[in-house]
């Protein structure tokens, strides 16, 4: 099953793309809630390049790495990547006043689809707030 989340970001495509692909920015927006944060992000933005983000609870109780390999890159348009046996597509769709960022990913089987959708949406909402605050 595939799940799609999207968010309109009121900023130019260059700023949206940069914030999505720059490790220092990723560390600032990549969390689903205020009690989590990303402590490290690595991006090798090329086909075959690796990425990883270390996500941790701020109280230190839990953490995990989200990592994978880029499979297709179209600057300021599209990022496709594989993570484990799953895949995701990130589309950047420019409009008159900003960019719609749409993420479609393969659902996992351990958590309900609604939980996965809300978590990925919360991260995308944080992303939009981060970019708009800097635009």
mmCIF file of N, CA and C in Angstrom:
data_model
loop_
_atom_site.group_PDB
_atom_site.id
_atom_site.type_symbol
_atom_site.label_atom_id
_atom_site.label_comp_id
_atom_site.label_asym_id
_atom_site.label_seq_id
_atom_site.Cartn_x
_atom_site.Cartn_y
_atom_site.Cartn_z
ATOM 1 N N UNK A 1 0.842 -1.179 0.000
ATOM 2 C CA UNK A 1 0.000 0.000 0.000
ATOM 3 C C UNK A 1 0.887 1.242 0.000
ATOM 4 N N UNK A 2 0.478 2.235 -0.763
ATOM 5 C CA UNK A 2 1.180 3.511 -0.811
ATOM 6 C C UNK A 2 0.375 4.553 -0.040
ATOM 7 N N UNK A 3 1.092 5.452 0.627
ATOM 8 C CA UNK A 3 0.482 6.551 1.366
ATOM 9 C C UNK A 3 1.057 7.845 0.802
ATOM 10 N N UNK A 4 0.200 8.851 0.638
ATOM 11 C CA UNK A 4 0.643 10.146 0.131
ATOM 12 C C UNK A 4 0.283 11.243 1.126
ATOM 13 N N UNK A 5 1.262 12.120 1.371
ATOM 14 C CA UNK A 5 1.033 13.328 2.163
ATOM 15 C C UNK A 5 1.544 14.494 1.332
ATOM 16 N N UNK A 6 0.977 15.676 1.545
ATOM 17 C CA UNK A 6 1.471 16.833 0.814
ATOM 18 C C UNK A 6 1.246 18.098 1.614
ATOM 19 N N UNK A 7 2.032 19.127 1.256
ATOM 20 C CA UNK A 7 1.943 20.409 1.947
ATOM 21 C C UNK A 7 2.349 21.509 0.986
ATOM 22 N N UNK A 8 1.588 22.591 0.979
ATOM 23 C CA UNK A 8 1.939 23.763 0.186
ATOM 24 C C UNK A 8 2.884 24.625 1.015
ATOM 25 N N UNK A 9 4.001 25.017 0.410
ATOM 26 C CA UNK A 9 5.007 25.822 1.089
ATOM 27 C C UNK A 9 5.090 27.167 0.370
ATOM 28 N N UNK A 10 4.865 28.245 1.108
ATOM 29 C CA UNK A 10 4.894 29.594 0.528
ATOM 30 C C UNK A 10 6.334 30.084 0.456
ATOM 31 N N UNK A 11 7.058 29.613 -0.555
ATOM 32 C CA UNK A 11 8.458 29.993 -0.748
ATOM 33 C C UNK A 11 8.857 29.603 -2.174
ATOM 34 N N UNK A 12 9.901 30.237 -2.697
ATOM 35 C CA UNK A 12 10.382 29.881 -4.033
ATOM 36 C C UNK A 12 10.957 28.460 -4.072
ATOM 37 N N UNK A 13 10.883 27.840 -5.225
ATOM 38 C CA UNK A 13 11.335 26.462 -5.383
ATOM 39 C C UNK A 13 12.789 26.284 -4.937
ATOM 40 N N UNK A 14 13.661 27.232 -5.221
ATOM 41 C CA UNK A 14 15.071 27.089 -4.834
ATOM 42 C C UNK A 14 15.230 26.960 -3.322
ATOM 43 N N UNK A 15 14.462 27.722 -2.560
ATOM 44 C CA UNK A 15 14.540 27.654 -1.099
ATOM 45 C C UNK A 15 13.937 26.346 -0.586
ATOM 46 N N UNK A 16 12.840 25.923 -1.190
ATOM 47 C CA UNK A 16 12.188 24.675 -0.779
ATOM 48 C C UNK A 16 13.131 23.496 -1.036
ATOM 49 N N UNK A 17 13.695 23.428 -2.230
ATOM 50 C CA UNK A 17 14.617 22.352 -2.582
ATOM 51 C C UNK A 17 15.825 22.335 -1.642
ATOM 52 N N UNK A 18 16.404 23.485 -1.426
ATOM 53 C CA UNK A 18 17.589 23.580 -0.572
ATOM 54 C C UNK A 18 17.290 23.095 0.846
ATOM 55 N N UNK A 19 16.183 23.527 1.408
ATOM 56 C CA UNK A 19 15.837 23.126 2.775
ATOM 57 C C UNK A 19 15.556 21.630 2.876
ATOM 58 N N UNK A 20 15.055 21.039 1.803
ATOM 59 C CA UNK A 20 14.745 19.601 1.821
ATOM 60 C C UNK A 20 15.999 18.749 1.681
ATOM 61 N N UNK A 21 17.063 19.316 1.113
ATOM 62 C CA UNK A 21 18.232 18.504 0.763
ATOM 63 C C UNK A 21 19.519 18.911 1.486
ATOM 64 N N UNK A 22 19.466 19.874 2.380
ATOM 65 C CA UNK A 22 20.649 20.344 3.101
ATOM 66 C C UNK A 22 20.642 19.783 4.526
ATOM 67 N N UNK A 23 21.693 19.066 4.923
ATOM 68 C CA UNK A 23 21.711 18.443 6.253
ATOM 69 C C UNK A 23 21.406 19.398 7.409
ATOM 70 N N UNK A 24 21.979 20.587 7.418
ATOM 71 C CA UNK A 24 21.726 21.520 8.531
ATOM 72 C C UNK A 24 20.248 21.885 8.621
ATOM 73 N N UNK A 25 19.582 22.041 7.481
ATOM 74 C CA UNK A 25 18.143 22.319 7.489
ATOM 75 C C UNK A 25 17.366 21.097 7.955
ATOM 76 N N UNK A 26 17.710 19.922 7.451
ATOM 77 C CA UNK A 26 17.009 18.692 7.827
ATOM 78 C C UNK A 26 17.026 18.507 9.343
ATOM 79 N N UNK A 27 18.155 18.816 9.964
ATOM 80 C CA UNK A 27 18.258 18.685 11.424
ATOM 81 C C UNK A 27 17.298 19.618 12.148
ATOM 82 N N UNK A 28 16.877 20.683 11.494
ATOM 83 C CA UNK A 28 15.986 21.649 12.134
ATOM 84 C C UNK A 28 14.507 21.318 11.950
ATOM 85 N N UNK A 29 14.128 20.632 10.865
ATOM 86 C CA UNK A 29 12.697 20.405 10.620
ATOM 87 C C UNK A 29 12.259 18.953 10.707
ATOM 88 N N UNK A 30 13.165 18.010 10.716
ATOM 89 C CA UNK A 30 12.812 16.597 10.579
ATOM 90 C C UNK A 30 12.395 15.957 11.906
ATOM 91 N N UNK A 31 11.173 16.267 12.332
ATOM 92 C CA UNK A 31 10.598 15.662 13.539
ATOM 93 C C UNK A 31 9.089 15.710 13.428
ATOM 94 N N UNK A 32 8.445 14.693 13.965
ATOM 95 C CA UNK A 32 6.980 14.629 13.898
ATOM 96 C C UNK A 32 6.313 15.337 15.072
ATOM 97 N N UNK A 33 7.084 15.571 16.152
ATOM 98 C CA UNK A 33 6.521 16.255 17.322
ATOM 99 C C UNK A 33 7.650 16.974 18.063
ATOM 100 N N UNK A 34 7.259 17.862 18.963
ATOM 101 C CA UNK A 34 8.237 18.687 19.675
ATOM 102 C C UNK A 34 9.140 17.888 20.617
ATOM 103 N N UNK A 35 8.741 16.669 20.967
ATOM 104 C CA UNK A 35 9.583 15.883 21.873
ATOM 105 C C UNK A 35 10.583 14.992 21.127
ATOM 106 N N UNK A 36 10.700 15.176 19.821
ATOM 107 C CA UNK A 36 11.682 14.471 18.992
ATOM 108 C C UNK A 36 12.548 15.482 18.262
ATOM 109 N N UNK A 37 13.722 15.041 17.856
ATOM 110 C CA UNK A 37 14.591 15.882 17.027
ATOM 111 C C UNK A 37 15.526 14.999 16.215
ATOM 112 N N UNK A 38 16.102 15.608 15.177
ATOM 113 C CA UNK A 38 17.101 14.928 14.357
ATOM 114 C C UNK A 38 18.456 15.454 14.780
ATOM 115 N N UNK A 39 19.315 14.554 15.245
ATOM 116 C CA UNK A 39 20.613 14.959 15.786
ATOM 117 C C UNK A 39 21.711 14.970 14.733
ATOM 118 N N UNK A 40 21.492 14.255 13.620
ATOM 119 C CA UNK A 40 22.487 14.231 12.558
ATOM 120 C C UNK A 40 21.802 13.868 11.248
ATOM 121 N N UNK A 41 22.211 14.541 10.181
ATOM 122 C CA UNK A 41 21.701 14.214 8.851
ATOM 123 C C UNK A 41 22.868 14.205 7.875
ATOM 124 N N UNK A 42 22.849 13.232 6.975
ATOM 125 C CA UNK A 42 23.867 13.097 5.931
ATOM 126 C C UNK A 42 23.145 12.971 4.600
ATOM 127 N N UNK A 43 23.604 13.739 3.591
ATOM 128 C CA UNK A 43 22.969 13.729 2.276
ATOM 129 C C UNK A 43 24.050 13.658 1.202
ATOM 130 N N UNK A 44 23.997 12.621 0.374
ATOM 131 C CA UNK A 44 24.841 12.517 -0.824
ATOM 132 C C UNK A 44 23.872 12.502 -2.004
ATOM 133 N N UNK A 45 23.445 13.695 -2.413
ATOM 134 C CA UNK A 45 22.321 13.863 -3.335
ATOM 135 C C UNK A 45 22.724 13.573 -4.781
ATOM 136 N N UNK A 46 22.767 12.279 -5.093
ATOM 137 C CA UNK A 46 23.044 11.801 -6.451
ATOM 138 C C UNK A 46 22.480 10.391 -6.531
ATOM 139 N N UNK A 47 22.187 9.935 -7.742
ATOM 140 C CA UNK A 47 21.695 8.573 -7.906
ATOM 141 C C UNK A 47 22.756 7.619 -7.370
ATOM 142 N N UNK A 48 22.350 6.736 -6.478
ATOM 143 C CA UNK A 48 23.269 5.818 -5.825
ATOM 144 C C UNK A 48 23.848 6.374 -4.543
ATOM 145 N N UNK A 49 23.647 7.667 -4.301
ATOM 146 C CA UNK A 49 24.129 8.287 -3.066
ATOM 147 C C UNK A 49 23.280 7.869 -1.873
ATOM 148 N N UNK A 50 23.885 7.930 -0.709
ATOM 149 C CA UNK A 50 23.208 7.525 0.526
ATOM 150 C C UNK A 50 22.721 8.747 1.300
ATOM 151 N N UNK A 51 21.676 8.543 2.093
ATOM 152 C CA UNK A 51 21.236 9.567 3.037
ATOM 153 C C UNK A 51 20.941 8.884 4.358
ATOM 154 N N UNK A 52 21.015 9.642 5.428
ATOM 155 C CA UNK A 52 20.593 9.133 6.727
ATOM 156 C C UNK A 52 20.245 10.294 7.643
ATOM 157 N N UNK A 53 19.318 10.029 8.535
ATOM 158 C CA UNK A 53 18.925 10.973 9.574
ATOM 159 C C UNK A 53 18.818 10.195 10.878
ATOM 160 N N UNK A 54 19.449 10.710 11.916
ATOM 161 C CA UNK A 54 19.334 10.110 13.245
ATOM 162 C C UNK A 54 18.234 10.849 13.987
ATOM 163 N N UNK A 55 17.151 10.135 14.268
ATOM 164 C CA UNK A 55 16.016 10.728 14.970
ATOM 165 C C UNK A 55 15.990 10.177 16.391
ATOM 166 N N UNK A 56 15.839 11.090 17.371
ATOM 167 C CA UNK A 56 15.855 10.678 18.778
ATOM 168 C C UNK A 56 14.797 11.425 19.570
ATOM 169 N N UNK A 57 14.274 10.732 20.577
ATOM 170 C CA UNK A 57 13.418 11.401 21.544
ATOM 171 C C UNK A 57 14.304 12.359 22.334
ATOM 172 N N UNK A 58 13.818 13.551 22.607
ATOM 173 C CA UNK A 58 14.627 14.538 23.317
ATOM 174 C C UNK A 58 14.992 14.089 24.726
ATOM 175 N N UNK A 59 14.191 13.204 25.319
ATOM 176 C CA UNK A 59 14.516 12.709 26.659
ATOM 177 C C UNK A 59 15.523 11.560 26.630
ATOM 178 N N UNK A 60 15.984 11.188 25.436
ATOM 179 C CA UNK A 60 16.994 10.142 25.306
ATOM 180 C C UNK A 60 16.466 8.726 25.427
ATOM 181 N N UNK A 61 15.158 8.555 25.495
ATOM 182 C CA UNK A 61 14.587 7.234 25.725
ATOM 183 C C UNK A 61 14.596 6.325 24.503
ATOM 184 N N UNK A 62 14.704 6.897 23.303
ATOM 185 C CA UNK A 62 14.626 6.087 22.095
ATOM 186 C C UNK A 62 15.212 6.863 20.930
ATOM 187 N N UNK A 63 15.744 6.142 19.962
ATOM 188 C CA UNK A 63 16.253 6.768 18.754
ATOM 189 C C UNK A 63 16.362 5.737 17.645
ATOM 190 N N UNK A 64 16.419 6.212 16.415
ATOM 191 C CA UNK A 64 16.578 5.298 15.291
ATOM 192 C C UNK A 64 17.170 6.067 14.112
ATOM 193 N N UNK A 65 17.715 5.317 13.177
ATOM 194 C CA UNK A 65 18.258 5.896 11.960
ATOM 195 C C UNK A 65 17.284 5.641 10.821
ATOM 196 N N UNK A 66 17.013 6.685 10.049
ATOM 197 C CA UNK A 66 16.222 6.574 8.833
ATOM 198 C C UNK A 66 17.227 6.768 7.706
ATOM 199 N N UNK A 67 17.437 5.731 6.911
ATOM 200 C CA UNK A 67 18.499 5.785 5.903
ATOM 201 C C UNK A 67 18.077 5.064 4.638
ATOM 202 N N UNK A 68 18.728 5.445 3.537
ATOM 203 C CA UNK A 68 18.432 4.801 2.275
ATOM 204 C C UNK A 68 19.352 5.284 1.176
ATOM 205 N N UNK A 69 18.928 4.986 -0.053
ATOM 206 C CA UNK A 69 19.718 5.287 -1.246
ATOM 207 C C UNK A 69 18.852 6.026 -2.249
ATOM 208 N N UNK A 70 19.392 7.105 -2.795
ATOM 209 C CA UNK A 70 18.681 7.845 -3.836
ATOM 210 C C UNK A 70 18.682 7.032 -5.130
ATOM 211 N N UNK A 71 17.508 6.928 -5.761
ATOM 212 C CA UNK A 71 17.383 6.153 -6.996
ATOM 213 C C UNK A 71 17.091 7.029 -8.214
ATOM 214 N N UNK A 72 16.594 8.257 -7.987
ATOM 215 C CA UNK A 72 16.350 9.190 -9.085
ATOM 216 C C UNK A 72 16.346 10.606 -8.514
ATOM 217 N N UNK A 73 17.029 11.510 -9.200
ATOM 218 C CA UNK A 73 17.083 12.909 -8.791
ATOM 219 C C UNK A 73 16.820 13.784 -10.009
ATOM 220 N N UNK A 74 15.849 14.661 -9.905
ATOM 221 C CA UNK A 74 15.609 15.708 -10.900
ATOM 222 C C UNK A 74 15.582 17.013 -10.116
ATOM 223 N N UNK A 75 16.684 17.779 -10.130
ATOM 224 C CA UNK A 75 16.786 18.976 -9.292
ATOM 225 C C UNK A 75 15.561 19.881 -9.376
ATOM 226 N N UNK A 76 15.096 20.260 -8.182
ATOM 227 C CA UNK A 76 13.929 21.130 -7.991
ATOM 228 C C UNK A 76 12.636 20.547 -8.548
ATOM 229 N N UNK A 77 12.621 19.218 -8.821
ATOM 230 C CA UNK A 77 11.412 18.567 -9.336
ATOM 231 C C UNK A 77 11.063 17.274 -8.601
ATOM 232 N N UNK A 78 12.067 16.394 -8.405
ATOM 233 C CA UNK A 78 11.757 15.033 -7.958
ATOM 234 C C UNK A 78 12.940 14.401 -7.235
ATOM 235 N N UNK A 79 12.636 13.666 -6.173
ATOM 236 C CA UNK A 79 13.605 12.811 -5.491
ATOM 237 C C UNK A 79 12.922 11.467 -5.278
ATOM 238 N N UNK A 80 13.582 10.407 -5.718
ATOM 239 C CA UNK A 80 13.098 9.056 -5.428
ATOM 240 C C UNK A 80 14.180 8.358 -4.628
ATOM 241 N N UNK A 81 13.748 7.552 -3.650
ATOM 242 C CA UNK A 81 14.726 6.827 -2.847
ATOM 243 C C UNK A 81 14.162 5.504 -2.345
ATOM 244 N N UNK A 82 15.080 4.612 -2.038
ATOM 245 C CA UNK A 82 14.733 3.322 -1.449
ATOM 246 C C UNK A 82 15.245 3.325 -0.016
ATOM 247 N N UNK A 83 14.450 2.751 0.888
ATOM 248 C CA UNK A 83 14.872 2.590 2.277
ATOM 249 C C UNK A 83 14.393 1.217 2.737
ATOM 250 N N UNK A 84 15.366 0.340 2.978
ATOM 251 C CA UNK A 84 15.027 -1.054 3.240
ATOM 252 C C UNK A 84 14.376 -1.639 1.999
ATOM 253 N N UNK A 85 13.253 -2.326 2.189
ATOM 254 C CA UNK A 85 12.543 -2.909 1.050
ATOM 255 C C UNK A 85 11.394 -2.006 0.592
ATOM 256 N N UNK A 86 11.440 -0.752 1.006
ATOM 257 C CA UNK A 86 10.391 0.211 0.664
ATOM 258 C C UNK A 86 10.967 1.331 -0.198
ATOM 259 N N UNK A 87 10.073 2.132 -0.768
ATOM 260 C CA UNK A 87 10.503 3.237 -1.621
ATOM 261 C C UNK A 87 9.616 4.449 -1.361
ATOM 262 N N UNK A 88 10.141 5.620 -1.754
ATOM 263 C CA UNK A 88 9.387 6.869 -1.624
ATOM 264 C C UNK A 88 9.706 7.774 -2.807
ATOM 265 N N UNK A 89 8.747 8.635 -3.121
ATOM 266 C CA UNK A 89 8.895 9.644 -4.169
ATOM 267 C C UNK A 89 8.514 10.983 -3.549
ATOM 268 N N UNK A 90 9.368 11.985 -3.734
ATOM 269 C CA UNK A 90 9.085 13.344 -3.282
ATOM 270 C C UNK A 90 8.980 14.220 -4.524
ATOM 271 N N UNK A 91 7.807 14.818 -4.709
ATOM 272 C CA UNK A 91 7.580 15.691 -5.858
ATOM 273 C C UNK A 91 7.526 17.147 -5.388
ATOM 274 N N UNK A 92 8.136 18.029 -6.164
ATOM 275 C CA UNK A 92 8.129 19.459 -5.903
ATOM 276 C C UNK A 92 7.353 20.107 -7.045
ATOM 277 N N UNK A 93 6.154 20.614 -6.747
ATOM 278 C CA UNK A 93 5.232 21.106 -7.768
ATOM 279 C C UNK A 93 5.041 22.605 -7.602
ATOM 280 N N UNK A 94 5.815 23.425 -8.348
ATOM 281 C CA UNK A 94 5.718 24.871 -8.215
ATOM 282 C C UNK A 94 4.349 25.395 -8.634
ATOM 283 N N UNK A 95 3.889 26.408 -7.903
ATOM 284 C CA UNK A 95 2.648 27.100 -8.221
ATOM 285 C C UNK A 95 2.904 28.591 -8.222
ATOM 286 N N UNK A 96 1.847 29.370 -8.293
ATOM 287 C CA UNK A 96 1.981 30.821 -8.392
ATOM 288 C C UNK A 96 2.645 31.435 -7.160
ATOM 289 N N UNK A 97 2.309 30.948 -5.968
ATOM 290 C CA UNK A 97 2.798 31.564 -4.727
ATOM 291 C C UNK A 97 3.678 30.653 -3.893
ATOM 292 N N UNK A 98 4.093 29.527 -4.454
ATOM 293 C CA UNK A 98 4.912 28.606 -3.675
ATOM 294 C C UNK A 98 5.004 27.251 -4.333
ATOM 295 N N UNK A 99 5.258 26.249 -3.515
ATOM 296 C CA UNK A 99 5.526 24.901 -4.012
ATOM 297 C C UNK A 99 4.729 23.895 -3.196
ATOM 298 N N UNK A 100 4.060 22.972 -3.877
ATOM 299 C CA UNK A 100 3.453 21.835 -3.186
ATOM 300 C C UNK A 100 4.490 20.730 -3.139
ATOM 301 N N UNK A 101 4.763 20.248 -1.942
ATOM 302 C CA UNK A 101 5.669 19.120 -1.759
ATOM 303 C C UNK A 101 4.787 17.905 -1.481
ATOM 304 N N UNK A 102 4.893 16.901 -2.333
ATOM 305 C CA UNK A 102 4.080 15.689 -2.211
ATOM 306 C C UNK A 102 5.011 14.490 -1.998
ATOM 307 N N UNK A 103 4.769 13.754 -0.935
ATOM 308 C CA UNK A 103 5.576 12.575 -0.614
ATOM 309 C C UNK A 103 4.671 11.353 -0.676
ATOM 310 N N UNK A 104 5.053 10.380 -1.492
ATOM 311 C CA UNK A 104 4.332 9.110 -1.588
ATOM 312 C C UNK A 104 5.309 8.009 -1.197
ATOM 313 N N UNK A 105 4.903 7.184 -0.237
ATOM 314 C CA UNK A 105 5.811 6.153 0.271
ATOM 315 C C UNK A 105 5.090 4.833 0.472
ATOM 316 N N UNK A 106 5.875 3.761 0.423
ATOM 317 C CA UNK A 106 5.341 2.432 0.706
ATOM 318 C C UNK A 106 5.098 2.324 2.207
ATOM 319 N N UNK A 107 3.892 1.933 2.576
ATOM 320 C CA UNK A 107 3.560 1.758 3.984
ATOM 321 C C UNK A 107 4.306 0.553 4.548
ATOM 322 N N UNK A 108 4.578 0.618 5.834
ATOM 323 C CA UNK A 108 5.140 -0.556 6.512
ATOM 324 C C UNK A 108 3.993 -1.312 7.175
ATOM 325 N N UNK A 109 4.272 -2.469 7.709
ATOM 326 C CA UNK A 109 3.204 -3.327 8.217
ATOM 327 C C UNK A 109 3.069 -3.326 9.737
ATOM 328 N N UNK A 110 3.975 -2.663 10.450
ATOM 329 C CA UNK A 110 3.943 -2.704 11.914
ATOM 330 C C UNK A 110 2.969 -1.714 12.538
ATOM 331 N N UNK A 111 2.707 -0.604 11.856
ATOM 332 C CA UNK A 111 1.839 0.428 12.403
ATOM 333 C C UNK A 111 0.679 0.696 11.447
ATOM 334 N N UNK A 112 -0.476 1.137 11.985
ATOM 335 C CA UNK A 112 -1.634 1.423 11.141
ATOM 336 C C UNK A 112 -1.317 2.530 10.125
ATOM 337 N N UNK A 113 -1.953 2.458 8.970
ATOM 338 C CA UNK A 113 -1.733 3.443 7.907
ATOM 339 C C UNK A 113 -2.012 4.861 8.391
ATOM 340 N N UNK A 114 -3.071 5.055 9.186
ATOM 341 C CA UNK A 114 -3.394 6.403 9.677
ATOM 342 C C UNK A 114 -2.269 6.961 10.539
ATOM 343 N N UNK A 115 -1.632 6.120 11.346
ATOM 344 C CA UNK A 115 -0.528 6.560 12.187
ATOM 345 C C UNK A 115 0.674 6.968 11.322
ATOM 346 N N UNK A 116 0.956 6.159 10.302
ATOM 347 C CA UNK A 116 2.061 6.479 9.401
ATOM 348 C C UNK A 116 1.784 7.792 8.661
ATOM 349 N N UNK A 117 0.573 7.928 8.145
ATOM 350 C CA UNK A 117 0.195 9.136 7.407
ATOM 351 C C UNK A 117 0.333 10.364 8.309
ATOM 352 N N UNK A 118 -0.157 10.290 9.534
ATOM 353 C CA UNK A 118 -0.111 11.463 10.408
ATOM 354 C C UNK A 118 1.325 11.806 10.803
ATOM 355 N N UNK A 119 2.178 10.816 10.998
ATOM 356 C CA UNK A 119 3.573 11.082 11.334
ATOM 357 C C UNK A 119 4.316 11.751 10.195
ATOM 358 N N UNK A 120 4.177 11.215 8.995
ATOM 359 C CA UNK A 120 4.851 11.806 7.830
ATOM 360 C C UNK A 120 4.276 13.192 7.534
ATOM 361 N N UNK A 121 2.969 13.380 7.736
ATOM 362 C CA UNK A 121 2.360 14.695 7.519
ATOM 363 C C UNK A 121 2.899 15.701 8.527
ATOM 364 N N UNK A 122 3.045 15.299 9.776
ATOM 365 C CA UNK A 122 3.569 16.204 10.804
ATOM 366 C C UNK A 122 4.986 16.659 10.455
ATOM 367 N N UNK A 123 5.802 15.755 9.947
ATOM 368 C CA UNK A 123 7.159 16.126 9.534
ATOM 369 C C UNK A 123 7.094 17.120 8.375
ATOM 370 N N UNK A 124 6.226 16.873 7.411
ATOM 371 C CA UNK A 124 6.092 17.777 6.266
ATOM 372 C C UNK A 124 5.557 19.146 6.717
ATOM 373 N N UNK A 125 4.656 19.162 7.692
ATOM 374 C CA UNK A 125 4.161 20.429 8.239
ATOM 375 C C UNK A 125 5.302 21.204 8.900
ATOM 376 N N UNK A 126 6.167 20.505 9.657
ATOM 377 C CA UNK A 126 7.335 21.151 10.261
ATOM 378 C C UNK A 126 8.253 21.707 9.190
ATOM 379 N N UNK A 127 8.423 20.944 8.112
ATOM 380 C CA UNK A 127 9.249 21.395 7.006
ATOM 381 C C UNK A 127 8.729 22.729 6.457
ATOM 382 N N UNK A 128 7.434 22.804 6.206
ATOM 383 C CA UNK A 128 6.841 24.032 5.657
ATOM 384 C C UNK A 128 7.041 25.208 6.614
ATOM 385 N N UNK A 129 6.832 24.991 7.905
ATOM 386 C CA UNK A 129 7.035 26.071 8.871
ATOM 387 C C UNK A 129 8.487 26.553 8.859
ATOM 388 N N UNK A 130 9.414 25.623 8.786
ATOM 389 C CA UNK A 130 10.842 25.958 8.742
ATOM 390 C C UNK A 130 11.165 26.806 7.512
ATOM 391 N N UNK A 131 10.716 26.365 6.355
ATOM 392 C CA UNK A 131 11.034 27.078 5.121
ATOM 393 C C UNK A 131 10.373 28.456 5.114
ATOM 394 N N UNK A 132 9.113 28.519 5.489
ATOM 395 C CA UNK A 132 8.389 29.802 5.448
ATOM 396 C C UNK A 132 8.975 30.812 6.429
ATOM 397 N N UNK A 133 9.508 30.349 7.547
ATOM 398 C CA UNK A 133 10.130 31.258 8.523
ATOM 399 C C UNK A 133 11.412 31.863 7.971
ATOM 400 N N UNK A 134 12.040 31.169 7.008
ATOM 401 C CA UNK A 134 13.302 31.627 6.438
ATOM 402 C C UNK A 134 13.137 32.270 5.060
ATOM 403 N N UNK A 135 11.930 32.201 4.490
ATOM 404 C CA UNK A 135 11.724 32.693 3.106
ATOM 405 C C UNK A 135 11.753 34.212 3.036
#
